[in-house]
Short mmCIF file of C-alpha atoms in Angstrom, two decimals:
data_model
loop_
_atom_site.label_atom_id
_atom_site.label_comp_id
_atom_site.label_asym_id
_atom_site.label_seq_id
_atom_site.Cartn_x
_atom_site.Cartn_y
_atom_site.Cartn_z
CA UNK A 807 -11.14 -53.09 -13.34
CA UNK A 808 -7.30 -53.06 -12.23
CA UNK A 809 -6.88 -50.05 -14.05
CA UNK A 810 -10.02 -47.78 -12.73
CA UNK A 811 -8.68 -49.15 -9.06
CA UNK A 812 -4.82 -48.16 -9.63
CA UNK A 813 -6.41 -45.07 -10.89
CA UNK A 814 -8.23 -44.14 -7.82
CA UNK A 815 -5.56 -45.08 -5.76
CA UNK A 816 -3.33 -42.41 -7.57
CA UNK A 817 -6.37 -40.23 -7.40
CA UNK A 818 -6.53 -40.31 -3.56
CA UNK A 819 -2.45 -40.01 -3.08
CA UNK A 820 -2.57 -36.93 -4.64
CA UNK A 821 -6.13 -35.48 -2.63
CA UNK A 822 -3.97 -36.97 0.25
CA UNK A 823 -0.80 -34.97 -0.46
CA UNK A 824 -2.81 -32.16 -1.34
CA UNK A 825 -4.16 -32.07 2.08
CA UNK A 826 -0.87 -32.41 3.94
CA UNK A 827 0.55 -29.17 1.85
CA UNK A 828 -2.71 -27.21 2.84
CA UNK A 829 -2.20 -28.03 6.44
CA UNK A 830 1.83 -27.03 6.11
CA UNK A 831 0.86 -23.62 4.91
CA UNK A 832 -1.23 -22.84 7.92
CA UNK A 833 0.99 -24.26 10.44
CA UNK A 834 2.27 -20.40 11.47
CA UNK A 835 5.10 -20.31 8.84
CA UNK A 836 3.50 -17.55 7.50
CA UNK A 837 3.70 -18.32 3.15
CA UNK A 838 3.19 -16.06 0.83
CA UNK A 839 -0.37 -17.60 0.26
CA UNK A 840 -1.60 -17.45 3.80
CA UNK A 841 -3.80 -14.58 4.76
CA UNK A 842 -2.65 -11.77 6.76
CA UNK A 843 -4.91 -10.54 9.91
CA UNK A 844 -5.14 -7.34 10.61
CA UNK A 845 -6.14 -5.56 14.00
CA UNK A 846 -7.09 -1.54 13.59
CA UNK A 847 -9.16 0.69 15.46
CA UNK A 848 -8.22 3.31 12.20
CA UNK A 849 -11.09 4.94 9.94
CA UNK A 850 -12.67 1.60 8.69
CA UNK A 851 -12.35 2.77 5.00
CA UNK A 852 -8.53 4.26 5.28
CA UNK A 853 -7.34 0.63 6.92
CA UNK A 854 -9.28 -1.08 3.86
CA UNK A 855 -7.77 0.99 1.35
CA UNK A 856 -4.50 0.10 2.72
CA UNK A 857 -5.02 -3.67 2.57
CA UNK A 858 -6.39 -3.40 -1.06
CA UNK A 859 -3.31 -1.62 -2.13
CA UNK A 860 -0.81 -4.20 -0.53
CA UNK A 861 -3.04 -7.23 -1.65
CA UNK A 862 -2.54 -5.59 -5.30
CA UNK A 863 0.91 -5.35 -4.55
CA UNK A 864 1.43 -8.75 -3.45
CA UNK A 865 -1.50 -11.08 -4.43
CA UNK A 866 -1.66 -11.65 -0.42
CA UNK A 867 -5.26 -11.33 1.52
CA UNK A 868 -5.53 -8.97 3.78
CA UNK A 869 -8.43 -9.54 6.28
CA UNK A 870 -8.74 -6.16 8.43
CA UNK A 871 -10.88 -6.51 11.85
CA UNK A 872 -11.99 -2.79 13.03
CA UNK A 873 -12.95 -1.83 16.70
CA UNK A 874 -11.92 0.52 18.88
CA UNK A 875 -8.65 0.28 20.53
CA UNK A 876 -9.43 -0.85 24.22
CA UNK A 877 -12.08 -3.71 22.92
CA UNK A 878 -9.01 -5.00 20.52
CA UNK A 879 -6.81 -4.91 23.66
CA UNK A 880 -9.22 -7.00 25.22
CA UNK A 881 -9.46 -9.45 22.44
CA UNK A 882 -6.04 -10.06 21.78
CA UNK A 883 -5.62 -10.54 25.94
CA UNK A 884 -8.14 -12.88 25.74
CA UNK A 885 -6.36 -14.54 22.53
CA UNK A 886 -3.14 -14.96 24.13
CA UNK A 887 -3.55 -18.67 24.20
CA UNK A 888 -4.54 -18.70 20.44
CA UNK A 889 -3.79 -15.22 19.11
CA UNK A 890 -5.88 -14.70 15.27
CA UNK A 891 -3.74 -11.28 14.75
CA UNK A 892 -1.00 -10.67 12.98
CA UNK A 893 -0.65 -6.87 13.09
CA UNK A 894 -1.65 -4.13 15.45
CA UNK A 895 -2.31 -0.88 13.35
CA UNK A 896 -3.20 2.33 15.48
CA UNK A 897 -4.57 3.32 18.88
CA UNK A 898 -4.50 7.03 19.25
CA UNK A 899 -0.56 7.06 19.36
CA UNK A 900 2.20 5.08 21.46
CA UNK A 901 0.13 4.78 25.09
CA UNK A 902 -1.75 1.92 24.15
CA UNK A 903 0.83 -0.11 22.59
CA UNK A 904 3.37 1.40 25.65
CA UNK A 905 1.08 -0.58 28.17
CA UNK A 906 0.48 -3.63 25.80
CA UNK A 907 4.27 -4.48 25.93
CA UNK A 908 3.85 -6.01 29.87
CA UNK A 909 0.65 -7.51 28.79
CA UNK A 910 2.50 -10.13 26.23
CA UNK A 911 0.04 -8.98 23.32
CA UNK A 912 3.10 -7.64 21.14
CA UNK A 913 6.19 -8.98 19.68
CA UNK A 914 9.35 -7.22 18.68
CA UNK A 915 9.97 -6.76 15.19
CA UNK A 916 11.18 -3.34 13.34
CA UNK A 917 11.22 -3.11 9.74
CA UNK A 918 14.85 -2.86 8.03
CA UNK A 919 12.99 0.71 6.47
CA UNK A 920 13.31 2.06 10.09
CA UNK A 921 16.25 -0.04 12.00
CA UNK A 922 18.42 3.39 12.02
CA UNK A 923 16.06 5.68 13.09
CA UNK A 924 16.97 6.90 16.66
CA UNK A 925 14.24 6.07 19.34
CA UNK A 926 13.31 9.78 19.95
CA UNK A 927 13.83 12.28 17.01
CA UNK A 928 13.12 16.10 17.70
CA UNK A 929 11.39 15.47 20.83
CA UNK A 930 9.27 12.62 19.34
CA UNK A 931 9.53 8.66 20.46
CA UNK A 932 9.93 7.18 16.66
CA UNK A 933 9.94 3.63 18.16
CA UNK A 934 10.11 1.27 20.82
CA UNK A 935 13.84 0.87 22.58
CA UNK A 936 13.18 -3.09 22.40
CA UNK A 937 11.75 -2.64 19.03
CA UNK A 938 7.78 -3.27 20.11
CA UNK A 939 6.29 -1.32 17.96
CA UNK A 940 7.19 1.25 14.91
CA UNK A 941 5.59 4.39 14.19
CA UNK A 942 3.50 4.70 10.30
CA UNK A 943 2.89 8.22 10.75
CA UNK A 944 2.54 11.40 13.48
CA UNK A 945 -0.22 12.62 15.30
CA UNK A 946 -1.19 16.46 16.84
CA UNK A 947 -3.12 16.66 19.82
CA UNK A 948 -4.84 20.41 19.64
CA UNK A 949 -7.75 21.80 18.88
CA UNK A 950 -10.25 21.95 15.96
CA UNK A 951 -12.69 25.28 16.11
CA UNK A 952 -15.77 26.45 13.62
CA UNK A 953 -14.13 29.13 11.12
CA UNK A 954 -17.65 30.80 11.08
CA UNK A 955 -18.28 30.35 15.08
CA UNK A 956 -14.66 31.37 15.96
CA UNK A 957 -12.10 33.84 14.36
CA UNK A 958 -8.30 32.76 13.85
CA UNK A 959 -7.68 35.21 16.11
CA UNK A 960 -9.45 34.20 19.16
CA UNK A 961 -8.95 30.20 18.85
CA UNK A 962 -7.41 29.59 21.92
CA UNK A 963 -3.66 28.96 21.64
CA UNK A 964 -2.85 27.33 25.03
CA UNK A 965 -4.50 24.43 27.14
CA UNK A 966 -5.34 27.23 29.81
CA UNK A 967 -7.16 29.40 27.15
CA UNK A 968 -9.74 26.37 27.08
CA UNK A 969 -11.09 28.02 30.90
CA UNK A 970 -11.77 31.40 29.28
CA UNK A 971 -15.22 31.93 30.20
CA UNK A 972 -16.13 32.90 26.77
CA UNK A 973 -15.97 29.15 25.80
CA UNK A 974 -18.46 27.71 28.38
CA UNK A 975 -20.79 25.37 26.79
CA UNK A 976 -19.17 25.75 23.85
CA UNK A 977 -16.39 23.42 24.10
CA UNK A 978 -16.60 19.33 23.27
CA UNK A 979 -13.85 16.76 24.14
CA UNK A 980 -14.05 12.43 24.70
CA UNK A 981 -14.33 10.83 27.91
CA UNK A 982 -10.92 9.94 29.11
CA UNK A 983 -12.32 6.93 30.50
CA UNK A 984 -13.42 5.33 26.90
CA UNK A 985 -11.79 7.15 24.47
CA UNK A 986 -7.26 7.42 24.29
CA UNK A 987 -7.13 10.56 22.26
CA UNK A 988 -8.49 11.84 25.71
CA UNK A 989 -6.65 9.85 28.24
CA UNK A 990 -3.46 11.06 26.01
CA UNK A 991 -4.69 14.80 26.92
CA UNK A 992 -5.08 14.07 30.58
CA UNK A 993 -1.67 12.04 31.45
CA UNK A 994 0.29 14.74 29.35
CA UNK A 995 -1.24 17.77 31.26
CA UNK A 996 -0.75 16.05 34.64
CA UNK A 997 3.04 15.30 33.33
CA UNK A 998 3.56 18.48 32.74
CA UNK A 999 1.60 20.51 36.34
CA UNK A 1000 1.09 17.50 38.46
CA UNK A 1001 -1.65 15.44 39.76
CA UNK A 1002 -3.67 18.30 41.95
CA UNK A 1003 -3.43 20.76 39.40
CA UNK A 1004 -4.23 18.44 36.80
CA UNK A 1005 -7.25 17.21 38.20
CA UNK A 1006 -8.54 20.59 39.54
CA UNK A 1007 -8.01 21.97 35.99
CA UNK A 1008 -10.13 18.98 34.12
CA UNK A 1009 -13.13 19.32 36.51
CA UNK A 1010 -13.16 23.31 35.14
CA UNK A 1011 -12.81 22.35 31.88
CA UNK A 1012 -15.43 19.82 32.17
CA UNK A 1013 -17.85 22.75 33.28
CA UNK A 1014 -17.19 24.34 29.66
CA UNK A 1015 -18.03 21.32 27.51
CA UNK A 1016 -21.58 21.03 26.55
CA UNK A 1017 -20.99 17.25 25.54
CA UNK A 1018 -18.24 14.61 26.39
CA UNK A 1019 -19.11 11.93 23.99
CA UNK A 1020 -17.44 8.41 24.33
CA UNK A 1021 -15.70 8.38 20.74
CA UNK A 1022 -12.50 10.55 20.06
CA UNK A 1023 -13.81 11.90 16.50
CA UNK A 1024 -17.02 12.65 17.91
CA UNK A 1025 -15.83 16.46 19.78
CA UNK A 1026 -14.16 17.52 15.74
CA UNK A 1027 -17.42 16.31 14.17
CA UNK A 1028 -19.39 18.45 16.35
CA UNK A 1029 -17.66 21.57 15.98
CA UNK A 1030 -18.24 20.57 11.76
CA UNK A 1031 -21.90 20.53 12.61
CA UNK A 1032 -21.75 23.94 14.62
CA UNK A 1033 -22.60 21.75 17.74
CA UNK A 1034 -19.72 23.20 19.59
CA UNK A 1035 -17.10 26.09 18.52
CA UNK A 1036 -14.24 24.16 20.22
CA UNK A 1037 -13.11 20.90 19.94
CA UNK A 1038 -10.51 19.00 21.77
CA UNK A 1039 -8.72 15.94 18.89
CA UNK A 1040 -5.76 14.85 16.66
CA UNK A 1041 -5.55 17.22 13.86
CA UNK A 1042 -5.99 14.85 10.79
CA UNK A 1043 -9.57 14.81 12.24
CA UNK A 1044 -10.31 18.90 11.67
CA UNK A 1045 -8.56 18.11 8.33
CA UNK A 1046 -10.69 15.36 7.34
CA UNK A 1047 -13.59 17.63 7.55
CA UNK A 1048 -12.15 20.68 6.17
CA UNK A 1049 -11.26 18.78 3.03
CA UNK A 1050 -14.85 18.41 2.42
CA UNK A 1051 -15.73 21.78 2.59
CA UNK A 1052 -17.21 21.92 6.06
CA UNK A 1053 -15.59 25.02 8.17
CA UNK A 1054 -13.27 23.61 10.50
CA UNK A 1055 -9.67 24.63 10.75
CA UNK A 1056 -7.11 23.13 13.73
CA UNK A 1057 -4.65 24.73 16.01
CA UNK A 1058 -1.18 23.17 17.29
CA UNK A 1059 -1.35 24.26 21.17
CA UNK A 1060 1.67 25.77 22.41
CA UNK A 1061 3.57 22.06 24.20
CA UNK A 1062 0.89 19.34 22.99
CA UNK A 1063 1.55 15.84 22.93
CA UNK A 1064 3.35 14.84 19.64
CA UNK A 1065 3.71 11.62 18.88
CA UNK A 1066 3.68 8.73 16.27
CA UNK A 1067 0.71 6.12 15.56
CA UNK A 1068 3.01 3.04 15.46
CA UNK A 1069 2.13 -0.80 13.99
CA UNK A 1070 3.37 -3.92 15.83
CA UNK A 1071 3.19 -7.16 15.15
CA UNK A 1072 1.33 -9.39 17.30
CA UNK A 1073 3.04 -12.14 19.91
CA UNK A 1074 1.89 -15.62 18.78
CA UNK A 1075 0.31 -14.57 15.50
CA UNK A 1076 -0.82 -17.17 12.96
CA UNK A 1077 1.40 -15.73 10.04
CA UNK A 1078 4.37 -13.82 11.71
CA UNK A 1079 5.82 -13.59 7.99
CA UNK A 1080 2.80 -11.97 6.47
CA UNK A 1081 2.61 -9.48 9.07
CA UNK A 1082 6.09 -8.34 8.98
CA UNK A 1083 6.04 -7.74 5.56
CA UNK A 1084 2.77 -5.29 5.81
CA UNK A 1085 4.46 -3.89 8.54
CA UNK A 1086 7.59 -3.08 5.95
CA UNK A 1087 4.44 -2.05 3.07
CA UNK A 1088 3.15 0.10 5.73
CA UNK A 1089 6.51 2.72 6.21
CA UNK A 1090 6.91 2.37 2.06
CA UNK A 1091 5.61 5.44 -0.16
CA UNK A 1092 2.55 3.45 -1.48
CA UNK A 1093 1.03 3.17 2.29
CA UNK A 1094 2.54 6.51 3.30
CA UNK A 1095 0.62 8.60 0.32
CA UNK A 1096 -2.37 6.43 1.28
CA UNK A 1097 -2.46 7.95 5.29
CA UNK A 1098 -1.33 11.09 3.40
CA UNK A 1099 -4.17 11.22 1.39
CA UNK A 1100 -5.97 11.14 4.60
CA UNK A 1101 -4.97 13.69 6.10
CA UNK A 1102 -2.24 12.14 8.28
CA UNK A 1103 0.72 13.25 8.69
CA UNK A 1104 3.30 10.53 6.87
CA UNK A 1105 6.74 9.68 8.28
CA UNK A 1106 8.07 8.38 5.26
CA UNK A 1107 10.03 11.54 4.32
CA UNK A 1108 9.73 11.03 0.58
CA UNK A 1109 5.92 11.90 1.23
CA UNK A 1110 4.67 14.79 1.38
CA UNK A 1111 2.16 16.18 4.35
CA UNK A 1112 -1.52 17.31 2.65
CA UNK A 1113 -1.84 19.19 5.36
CA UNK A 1114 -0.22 22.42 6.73
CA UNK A 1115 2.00 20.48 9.41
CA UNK A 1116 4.87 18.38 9.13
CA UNK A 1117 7.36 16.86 12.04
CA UNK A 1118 9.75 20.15 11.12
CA UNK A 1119 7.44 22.50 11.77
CA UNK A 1120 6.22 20.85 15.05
CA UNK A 1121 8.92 20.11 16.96
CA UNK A 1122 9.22 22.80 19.00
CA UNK A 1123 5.20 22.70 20.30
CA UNK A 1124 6.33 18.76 21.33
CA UNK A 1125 5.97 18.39 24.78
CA UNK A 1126 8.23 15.66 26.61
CA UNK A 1127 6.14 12.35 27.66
CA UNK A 1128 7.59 10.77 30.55
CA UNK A 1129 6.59 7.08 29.09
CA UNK A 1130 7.19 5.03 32.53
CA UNK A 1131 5.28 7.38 34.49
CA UNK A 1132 2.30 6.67 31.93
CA UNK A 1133 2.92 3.03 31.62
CA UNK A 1134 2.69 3.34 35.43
CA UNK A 1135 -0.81 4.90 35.82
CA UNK A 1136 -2.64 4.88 32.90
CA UNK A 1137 -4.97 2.15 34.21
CA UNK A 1138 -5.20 4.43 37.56
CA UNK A 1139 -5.93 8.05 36.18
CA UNK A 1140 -9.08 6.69 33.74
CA UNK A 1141 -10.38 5.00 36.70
CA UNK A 1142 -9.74 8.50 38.66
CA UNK A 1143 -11.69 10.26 35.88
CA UNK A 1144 -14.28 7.61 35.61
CA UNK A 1145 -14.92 8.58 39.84
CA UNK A 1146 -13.73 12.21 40.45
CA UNK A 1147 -15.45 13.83 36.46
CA UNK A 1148 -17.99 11.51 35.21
#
């Protein structure tokens, strides 16, 4: 009897110090075992194939939560007190994660991969000056257009050829007031003409679309189904649907915004270790020929584009984004839209 009771005493030391260990790996530390949470308003399927690939890598979960980017804003404002995050992958380029830095959502971090790259390269904001976020890969705003609706030749080539009247009702783009590939299109125009000509030439381009859908892919998927011969969106989406043998082909305006689709990690997160090391997997050739393979444009340089555009070849259509002036009235020009368009 002394020996079954010594015996279960040893038995519940060790379920005892078992427990303590499990509750030291979860304290935030961040161990190699602990999952990593990721945040992505990406193609569901592309951000899953990128968290199988670096849980093969590294025998470390990956547990990827999708939405779209202004809902995962949202949650991780209203997870500040307890944030479930690690990373923040994607949001329709820098804006997003540009306003998130005054919100307290974001931490600095910048992985040694990308420590000497300058801030702005060829026209092109490569990362944050205090190091907020980093970008995976670039991003064309242009236009897609239906090879059998529209010839090469008469694509439009400029934001202004978008008013021809040859294009009324024939043209699709989001609703700046839901969707950031949009809002991107409207702060850059008004940037670059001003507020009154901005907003004068978006209520005559909204008399040309025949739809203004909510969701930023939605405009490229329409001109795939011959729903509209003009699309405003980020070229990997014309790509996308090209690849599969629908007729779509995409043109680089003449001064578009060019810009990367960065990764941060998130302020507070439960496993700051785990998510800087996918942020490091993320600029490394494995994740790079994965958003390759996709259609995106990689930064890595030892990766090659699968797609006719490349940061060389774009530099000169990349317009200048004056980021304080859209850090200062991003908020302000959706709600505009939302009263003066919708």
């Amino acid at each position: 009897m002394k020996r079954i009771l010594s015996l279960l005493s040893v038995l519940l030391l060790v379920g005892f110090l078992a427990a303590c260990a499990g509750e030291s790996s979860g304290n935030g530390d961040g161990g190699d075992s602990e999952a990593i949470t990721l945040y992505s308003p990406e193609t569901p399927d592309l951000t899953k194939e990128l968290a199988q690939k670096y849980e093969e890598l590294y025998d470390q979960t990956v547990n990827v939560q999708y939405a779209g980017t202004n809902v995962l804003v949202n949650q991780m404002m209203a997870e500040k007190g307890n944030p479930q995050a690690d990373v923040w992958y994607g949001g329709g380029g820098i804006l997003p994660f540009e306003t998130a830095v005054d919100k307290g959502i974001i931490a600095p971090f910048i992985p040694e991969s990308a420590e000497d790259w300058e801030v702005v390269e060829n026209g092109v904001k490569m990362k944050h000056q205090d190091g907020y976020y980093v970008g995976t890969e670039i991003f064309v705003l242009g236009f897609a257009y239906n090879t059998e609706l529209v010839s090469e030749e008469e694509a439009p080539k400029t934001w202004e050829d978008l008013l021809d009247p040859k294009w009324k009702g024939k043209i699709q783009f989001s609703n700046p007031a839901a969707s950031g590939t949009a809002t991107l299109m409207v702060l850059s125009y008004m940037m670059q003409h001003g507020e009154e000509e901005g907003w004068e030439y978006f209520k005559a381009l909204a008399e040309q679309a025949n739809s203004i859908p909510d969701s930023g892919s939605a405009p490229t998927k329409g001109v795939a189904m011959g729903e509209a011969h003009i699309a405003v969106g980020f070229d990997f989406m014309a790509y996308e649907h090209q690849a599969k043998g629908e007729t779509v082909d995409f043109v680089v305006p003449d001064k578009t915004p060019i810009l990367v689709n960065p990764a941060s990690l998130v302020e507070g997160g439960p496993n700051p270790e785990g998510g800087k090391k996918f942020m490091e997997f993320m600029l490394s050739e494995d994740a790079q020929q994965i958003l390759a393979n996709w259609y995106h444009i990689p930064i890595n340089p030892e990766v090659e584009s699968k797609t006719p555009l490349n940061l060389d070849t774009l530099k000169e259509n990349a317009v200048d984004l004056d980021i304080d002036w859209v850090n200062e009235n991003f908020d302000r020009i959706r709600s505009e839209w939302q009263n003066n368009i919708n």
